[in-house]
CSV table of C-alpha atoms in Angstrom, one decimal:
chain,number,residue,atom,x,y,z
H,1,UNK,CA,-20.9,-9.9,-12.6
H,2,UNK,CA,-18.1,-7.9,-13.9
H,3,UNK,CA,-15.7,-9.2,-15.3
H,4,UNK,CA,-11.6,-8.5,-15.4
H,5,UNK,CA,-12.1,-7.3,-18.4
H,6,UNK,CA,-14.9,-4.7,-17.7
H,7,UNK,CA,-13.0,-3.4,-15.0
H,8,UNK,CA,-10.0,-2.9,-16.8
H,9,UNK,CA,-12.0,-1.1,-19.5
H,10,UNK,CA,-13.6,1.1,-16.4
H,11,UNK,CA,-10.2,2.2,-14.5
H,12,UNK,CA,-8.7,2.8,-18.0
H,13,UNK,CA,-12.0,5.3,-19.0
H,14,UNK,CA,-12.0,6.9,-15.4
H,15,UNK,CA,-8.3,7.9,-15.3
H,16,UNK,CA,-8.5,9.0,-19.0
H,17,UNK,CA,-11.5,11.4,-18.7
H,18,UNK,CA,-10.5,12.6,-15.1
H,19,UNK,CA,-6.3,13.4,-15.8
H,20,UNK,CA,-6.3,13.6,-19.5
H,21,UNK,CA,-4.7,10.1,-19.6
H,22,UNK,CA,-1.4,9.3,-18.3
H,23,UNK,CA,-0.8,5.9,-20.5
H,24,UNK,CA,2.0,5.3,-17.6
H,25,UNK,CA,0.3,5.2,-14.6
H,26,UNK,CA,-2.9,3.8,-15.8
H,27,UNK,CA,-1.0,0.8,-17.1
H,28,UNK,CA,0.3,0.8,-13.7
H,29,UNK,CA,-2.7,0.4,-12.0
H,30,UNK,CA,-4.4,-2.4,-14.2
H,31,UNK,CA,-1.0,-4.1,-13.9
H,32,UNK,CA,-1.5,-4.1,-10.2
H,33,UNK,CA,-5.0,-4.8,-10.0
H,34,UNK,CA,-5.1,-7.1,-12.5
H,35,UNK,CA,-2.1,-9.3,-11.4
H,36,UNK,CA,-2.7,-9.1,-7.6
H,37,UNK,CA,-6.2,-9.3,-7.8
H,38,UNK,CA,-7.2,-6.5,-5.3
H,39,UNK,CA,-11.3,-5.9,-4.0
H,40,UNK,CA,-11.3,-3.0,-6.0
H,41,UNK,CA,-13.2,0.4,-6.4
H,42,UNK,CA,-12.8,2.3,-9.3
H,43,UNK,CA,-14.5,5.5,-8.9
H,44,UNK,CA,-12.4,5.9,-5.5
H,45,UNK,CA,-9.2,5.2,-6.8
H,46,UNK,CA,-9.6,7.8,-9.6
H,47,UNK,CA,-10.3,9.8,-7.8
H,48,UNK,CA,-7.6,10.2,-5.2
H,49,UNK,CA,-5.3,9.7,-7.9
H,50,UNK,CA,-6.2,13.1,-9.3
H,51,UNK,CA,-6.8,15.0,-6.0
H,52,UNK,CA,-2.9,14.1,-5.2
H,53,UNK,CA,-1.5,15.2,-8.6
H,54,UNK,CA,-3.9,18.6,-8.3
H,55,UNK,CA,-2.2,18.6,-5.1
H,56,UNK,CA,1.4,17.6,-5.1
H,57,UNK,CA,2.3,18.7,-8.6
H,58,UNK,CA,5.5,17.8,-9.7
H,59,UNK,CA,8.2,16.8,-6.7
H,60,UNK,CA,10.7,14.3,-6.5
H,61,UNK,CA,8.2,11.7,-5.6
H,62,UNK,CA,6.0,12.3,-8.8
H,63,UNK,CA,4.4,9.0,-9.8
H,64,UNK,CA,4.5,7.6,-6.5
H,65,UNK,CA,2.2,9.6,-4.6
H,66,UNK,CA,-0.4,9.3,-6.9
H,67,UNK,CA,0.0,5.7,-7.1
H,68,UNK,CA,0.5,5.1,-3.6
H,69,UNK,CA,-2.9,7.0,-2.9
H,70,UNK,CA,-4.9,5.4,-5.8
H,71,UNK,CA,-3.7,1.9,-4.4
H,72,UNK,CA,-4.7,2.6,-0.9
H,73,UNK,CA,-7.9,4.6,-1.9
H,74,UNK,CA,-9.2,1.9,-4.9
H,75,UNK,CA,-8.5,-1.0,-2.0
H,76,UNK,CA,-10.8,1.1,0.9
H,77,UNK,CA,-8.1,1.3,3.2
H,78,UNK,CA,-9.5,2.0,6.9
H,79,UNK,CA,-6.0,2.4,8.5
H,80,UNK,CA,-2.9,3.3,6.8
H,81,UNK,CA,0.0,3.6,8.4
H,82,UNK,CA,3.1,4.9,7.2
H,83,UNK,CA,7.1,5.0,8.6
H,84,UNK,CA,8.9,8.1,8.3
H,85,UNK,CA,12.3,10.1,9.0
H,86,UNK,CA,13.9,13.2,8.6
H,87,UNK,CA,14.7,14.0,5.2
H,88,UNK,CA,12.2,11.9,3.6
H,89,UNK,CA,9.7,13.0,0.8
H,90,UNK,CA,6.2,14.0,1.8
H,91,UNK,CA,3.9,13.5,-1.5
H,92,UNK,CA,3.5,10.1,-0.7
H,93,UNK,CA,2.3,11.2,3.0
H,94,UNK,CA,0.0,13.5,1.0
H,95,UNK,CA,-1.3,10.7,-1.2
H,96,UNK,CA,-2.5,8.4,1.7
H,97,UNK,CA,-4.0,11.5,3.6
H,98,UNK,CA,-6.0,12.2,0.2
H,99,UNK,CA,-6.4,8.7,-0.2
H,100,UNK,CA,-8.3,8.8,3.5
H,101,UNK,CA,-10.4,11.3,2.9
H,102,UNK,CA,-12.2,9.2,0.1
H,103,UNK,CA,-12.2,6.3,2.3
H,104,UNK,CA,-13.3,7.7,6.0
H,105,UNK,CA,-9.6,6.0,7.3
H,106,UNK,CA,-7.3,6.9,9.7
H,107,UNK,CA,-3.5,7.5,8.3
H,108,UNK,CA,-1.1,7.3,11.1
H,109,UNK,CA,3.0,8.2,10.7
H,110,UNK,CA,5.1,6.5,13.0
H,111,UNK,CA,8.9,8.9,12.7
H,112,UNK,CA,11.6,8.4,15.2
H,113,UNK,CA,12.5,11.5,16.4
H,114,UNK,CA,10.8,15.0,17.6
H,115,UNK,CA,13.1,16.5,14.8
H,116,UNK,CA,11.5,14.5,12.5
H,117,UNK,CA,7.7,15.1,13.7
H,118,UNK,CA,8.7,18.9,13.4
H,119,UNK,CA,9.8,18.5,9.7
H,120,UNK,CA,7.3,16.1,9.0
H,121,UNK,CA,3.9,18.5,10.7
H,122,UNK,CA,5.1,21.7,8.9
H,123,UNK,CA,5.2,20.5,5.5
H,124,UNK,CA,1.6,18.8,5.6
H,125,UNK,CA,0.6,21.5,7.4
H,126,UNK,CA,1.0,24.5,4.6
H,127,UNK,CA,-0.4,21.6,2.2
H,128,UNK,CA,-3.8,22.1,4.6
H,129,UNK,CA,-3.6,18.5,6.4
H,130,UNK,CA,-3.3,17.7,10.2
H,131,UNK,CA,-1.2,14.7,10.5
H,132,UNK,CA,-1.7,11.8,13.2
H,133,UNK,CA,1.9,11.4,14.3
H,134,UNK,CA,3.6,9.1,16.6
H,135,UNK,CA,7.3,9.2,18.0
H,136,UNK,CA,9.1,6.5,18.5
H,137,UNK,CA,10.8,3.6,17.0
H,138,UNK,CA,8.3,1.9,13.8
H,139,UNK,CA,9.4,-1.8,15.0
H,140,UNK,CA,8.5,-0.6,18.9
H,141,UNK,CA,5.5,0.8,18.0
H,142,UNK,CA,3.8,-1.5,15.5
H,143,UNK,CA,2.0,-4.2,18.8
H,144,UNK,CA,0.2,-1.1,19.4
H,145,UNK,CA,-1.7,-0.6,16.0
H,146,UNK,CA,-4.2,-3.6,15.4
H,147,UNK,CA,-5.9,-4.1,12.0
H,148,UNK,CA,-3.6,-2.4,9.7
H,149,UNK,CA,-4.6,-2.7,6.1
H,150,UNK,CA,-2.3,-0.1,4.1
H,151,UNK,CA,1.3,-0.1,5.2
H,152,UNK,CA,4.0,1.9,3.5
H,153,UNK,CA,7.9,1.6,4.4
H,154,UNK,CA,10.9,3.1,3.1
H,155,UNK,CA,13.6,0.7,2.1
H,156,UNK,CA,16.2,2.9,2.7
H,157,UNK,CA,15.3,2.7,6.7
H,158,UNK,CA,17.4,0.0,8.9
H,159,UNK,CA,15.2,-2.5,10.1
H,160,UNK,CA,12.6,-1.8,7.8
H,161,UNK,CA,11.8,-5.7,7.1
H,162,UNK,CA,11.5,-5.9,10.8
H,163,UNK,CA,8.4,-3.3,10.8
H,164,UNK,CA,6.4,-5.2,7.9
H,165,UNK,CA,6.9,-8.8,9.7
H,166,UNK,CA,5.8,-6.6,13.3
H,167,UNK,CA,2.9,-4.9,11.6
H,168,UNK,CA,-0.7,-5.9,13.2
H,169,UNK,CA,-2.6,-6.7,10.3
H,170,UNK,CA,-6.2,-6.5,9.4
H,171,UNK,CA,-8.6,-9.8,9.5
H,172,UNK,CA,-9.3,-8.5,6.0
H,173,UNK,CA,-6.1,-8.8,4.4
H,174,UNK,CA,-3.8,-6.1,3.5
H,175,UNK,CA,-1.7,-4.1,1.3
H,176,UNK,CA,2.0,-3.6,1.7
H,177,UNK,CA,4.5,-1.1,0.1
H,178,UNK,CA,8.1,-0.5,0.3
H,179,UNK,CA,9.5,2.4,-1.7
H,180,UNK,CA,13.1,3.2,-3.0
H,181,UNK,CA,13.6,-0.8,-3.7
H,182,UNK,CA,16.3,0.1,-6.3
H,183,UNK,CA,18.9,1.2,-3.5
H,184,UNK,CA,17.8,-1.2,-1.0
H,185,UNK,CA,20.8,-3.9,-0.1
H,186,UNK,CA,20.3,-7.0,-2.6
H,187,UNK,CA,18.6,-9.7,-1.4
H,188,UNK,CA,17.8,-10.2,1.6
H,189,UNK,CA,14.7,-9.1,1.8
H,190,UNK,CA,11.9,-11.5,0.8
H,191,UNK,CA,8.2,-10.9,1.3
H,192,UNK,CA,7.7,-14.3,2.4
H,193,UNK,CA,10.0,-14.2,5.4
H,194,UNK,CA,8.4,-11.0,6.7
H,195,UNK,CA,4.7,-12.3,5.9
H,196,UNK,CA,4.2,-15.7,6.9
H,197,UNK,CA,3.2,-15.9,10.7
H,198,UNK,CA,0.2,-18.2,11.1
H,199,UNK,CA,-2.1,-15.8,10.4
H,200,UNK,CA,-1.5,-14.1,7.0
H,201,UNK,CA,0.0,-15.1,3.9
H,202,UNK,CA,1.6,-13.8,0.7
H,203,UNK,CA,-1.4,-13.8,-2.5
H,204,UNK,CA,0.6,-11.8,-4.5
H,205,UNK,CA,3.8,-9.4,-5.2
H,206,UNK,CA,5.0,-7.0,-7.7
H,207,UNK,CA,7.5,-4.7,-8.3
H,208,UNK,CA,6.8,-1.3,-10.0
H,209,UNK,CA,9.4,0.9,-11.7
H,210,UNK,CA,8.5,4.0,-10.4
H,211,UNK,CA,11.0,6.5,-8.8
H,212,UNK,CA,13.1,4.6,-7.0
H,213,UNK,CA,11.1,1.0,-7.1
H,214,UNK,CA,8.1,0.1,-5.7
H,215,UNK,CA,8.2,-3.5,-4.3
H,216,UNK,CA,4.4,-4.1,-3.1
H,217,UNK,CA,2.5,-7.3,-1.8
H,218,UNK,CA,-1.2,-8.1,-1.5
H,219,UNK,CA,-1.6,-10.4,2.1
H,220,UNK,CA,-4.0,-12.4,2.9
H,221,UNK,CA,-5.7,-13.4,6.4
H,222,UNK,CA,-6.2,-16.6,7.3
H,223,UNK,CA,-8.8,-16.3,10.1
H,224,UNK,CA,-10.6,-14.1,6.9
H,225,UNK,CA,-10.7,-16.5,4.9
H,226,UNK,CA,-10.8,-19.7,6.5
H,227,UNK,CA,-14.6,-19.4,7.6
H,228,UNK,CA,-17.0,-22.2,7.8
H,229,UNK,CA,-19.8,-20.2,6.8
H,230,UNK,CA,-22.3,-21.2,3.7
H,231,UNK,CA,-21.7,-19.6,0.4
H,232,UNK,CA,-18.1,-18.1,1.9
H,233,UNK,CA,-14.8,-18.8,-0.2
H,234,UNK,CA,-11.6,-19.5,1.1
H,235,UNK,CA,-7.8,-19.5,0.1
H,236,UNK,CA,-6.0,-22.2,-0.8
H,237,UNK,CA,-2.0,-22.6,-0.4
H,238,UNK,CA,-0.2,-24.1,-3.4
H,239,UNK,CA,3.4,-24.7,-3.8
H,240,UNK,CA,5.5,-25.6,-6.9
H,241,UNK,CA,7.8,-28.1,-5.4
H,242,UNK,CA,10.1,-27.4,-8.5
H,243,UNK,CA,10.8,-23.7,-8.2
H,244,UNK,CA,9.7,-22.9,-4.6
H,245,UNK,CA,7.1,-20.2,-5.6
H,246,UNK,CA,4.4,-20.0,-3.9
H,247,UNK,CA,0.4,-18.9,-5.1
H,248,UNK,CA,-2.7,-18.9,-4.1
H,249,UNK,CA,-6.6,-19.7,-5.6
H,250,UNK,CA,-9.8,-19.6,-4.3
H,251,UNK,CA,-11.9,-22.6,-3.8
């Protein structure tokens, strides 16, 4: 069986040989897949996280593209969806369509406009990618896309707590990111208010201080992990009545 440590060892010696070692970013990853305890593939996450540096260079999203696409690559995301709007960096669009392409998914971007599908099409476009694209408001359109498990919002969008606690989630769990955390209004926003609906659950959050904040949460299912079946784990609830936190182990 491997171990935590083993894997560690193996993401560190993949990203090293493969981008020449970005100390950063590789402490970035184990941080995230240590701490939030992702199903995790290391081969794959390497290597989308090259393919979208090869690709997107350096661009005012640099760090978070490769990330984004290593997170969602590494977890075997099947259907990533992403919210959008005019004016908004593409690299981490970029990422998740490399990201796909390692994992046979389907990305979908939800923007709000036509003006902002134009933008959006014509820059992924010259970067050789056709975009699945969908107009219309994120929190309108999220009953209609079932069994999400990559999900990336932009802090800096209204209502954008609103489309994470909407979003159909897969049975398998999912992964949840919302970038430009450093400008988003204080406090409000708490994971826990947009994930807890009877059916999933908070594991795990971090926050990441890459470009403008990365604020991401690992969710659990309930109906995925509450089987009866012999030999199959499930997730237990605990709550320090103390401090309010909330974690969860495997029994």
């Amino acid at each position: 069986m491997e171990t935590d440590n083993s894997k560690g060892h193996e993401i560190t010696r993949l990203f090293h040989i493969s981008h020449g070692g970005n100390n950063l970013h590789v402490g970035f990853i184990l941080k995230i897949v240590e701490e939030m305890k992702l199903a995790w593939c290391p081969e794959t996450a390497a290597k989308a996280y090259i393919d979208t540096v090869e690709l997107c260079g350096v661009c005012n999203d640099s760090g978070i593209a490769e990330l984004v696409s290593s997170m969602a690559a590494g977890w075997n995301a099947s259907f990533i969806v992403e919210a959008w709007s005019h004016g908004g960096g593409t690299a981490t669009s970029m990422g998740l369509t490399v990201a796909c392409r390692h994992t046979n998914g389907r990305h979908v971007c939800i923007v709000p406009d036509e003006r902002s599908r134009l933008e959006y099409v014509k820059v992924l476009e010259v970067a050789g990618m056709s975009p699945e694209v969908i107009v219309g408001e994120p929190e309108e359109l999220m009953s209609g896309l079932n069994g999400i498990d990559f999900l990336v919002v932009d802090s800096q969008q209204n209502r954008f707590s609103r489309v994470l606690k909407l979003a159909k989630l897969s049975n398998k769990g999912a992964v949840m990111v919302c970038k430009n955390t450093n400008s988003r209004s204080a406090s409000s926003f708490s994971w826990r208010n947009v994930v807890y609906d009877g059916s999933h659950w908070l594991i795990r959050s971090i926050f990441l201080p890459v470009g403008e904040g990365l604020d991401i949460a690992h969710v659990g299912s309930c109906a995925g992990n509450s089987s009866s079946r012999e030999g199959k784990r499930r997730w237990i609830k605990l709550v320090n009545r103390r401090t309010g936190d909330e974690f969860a182990i495997r029994k």
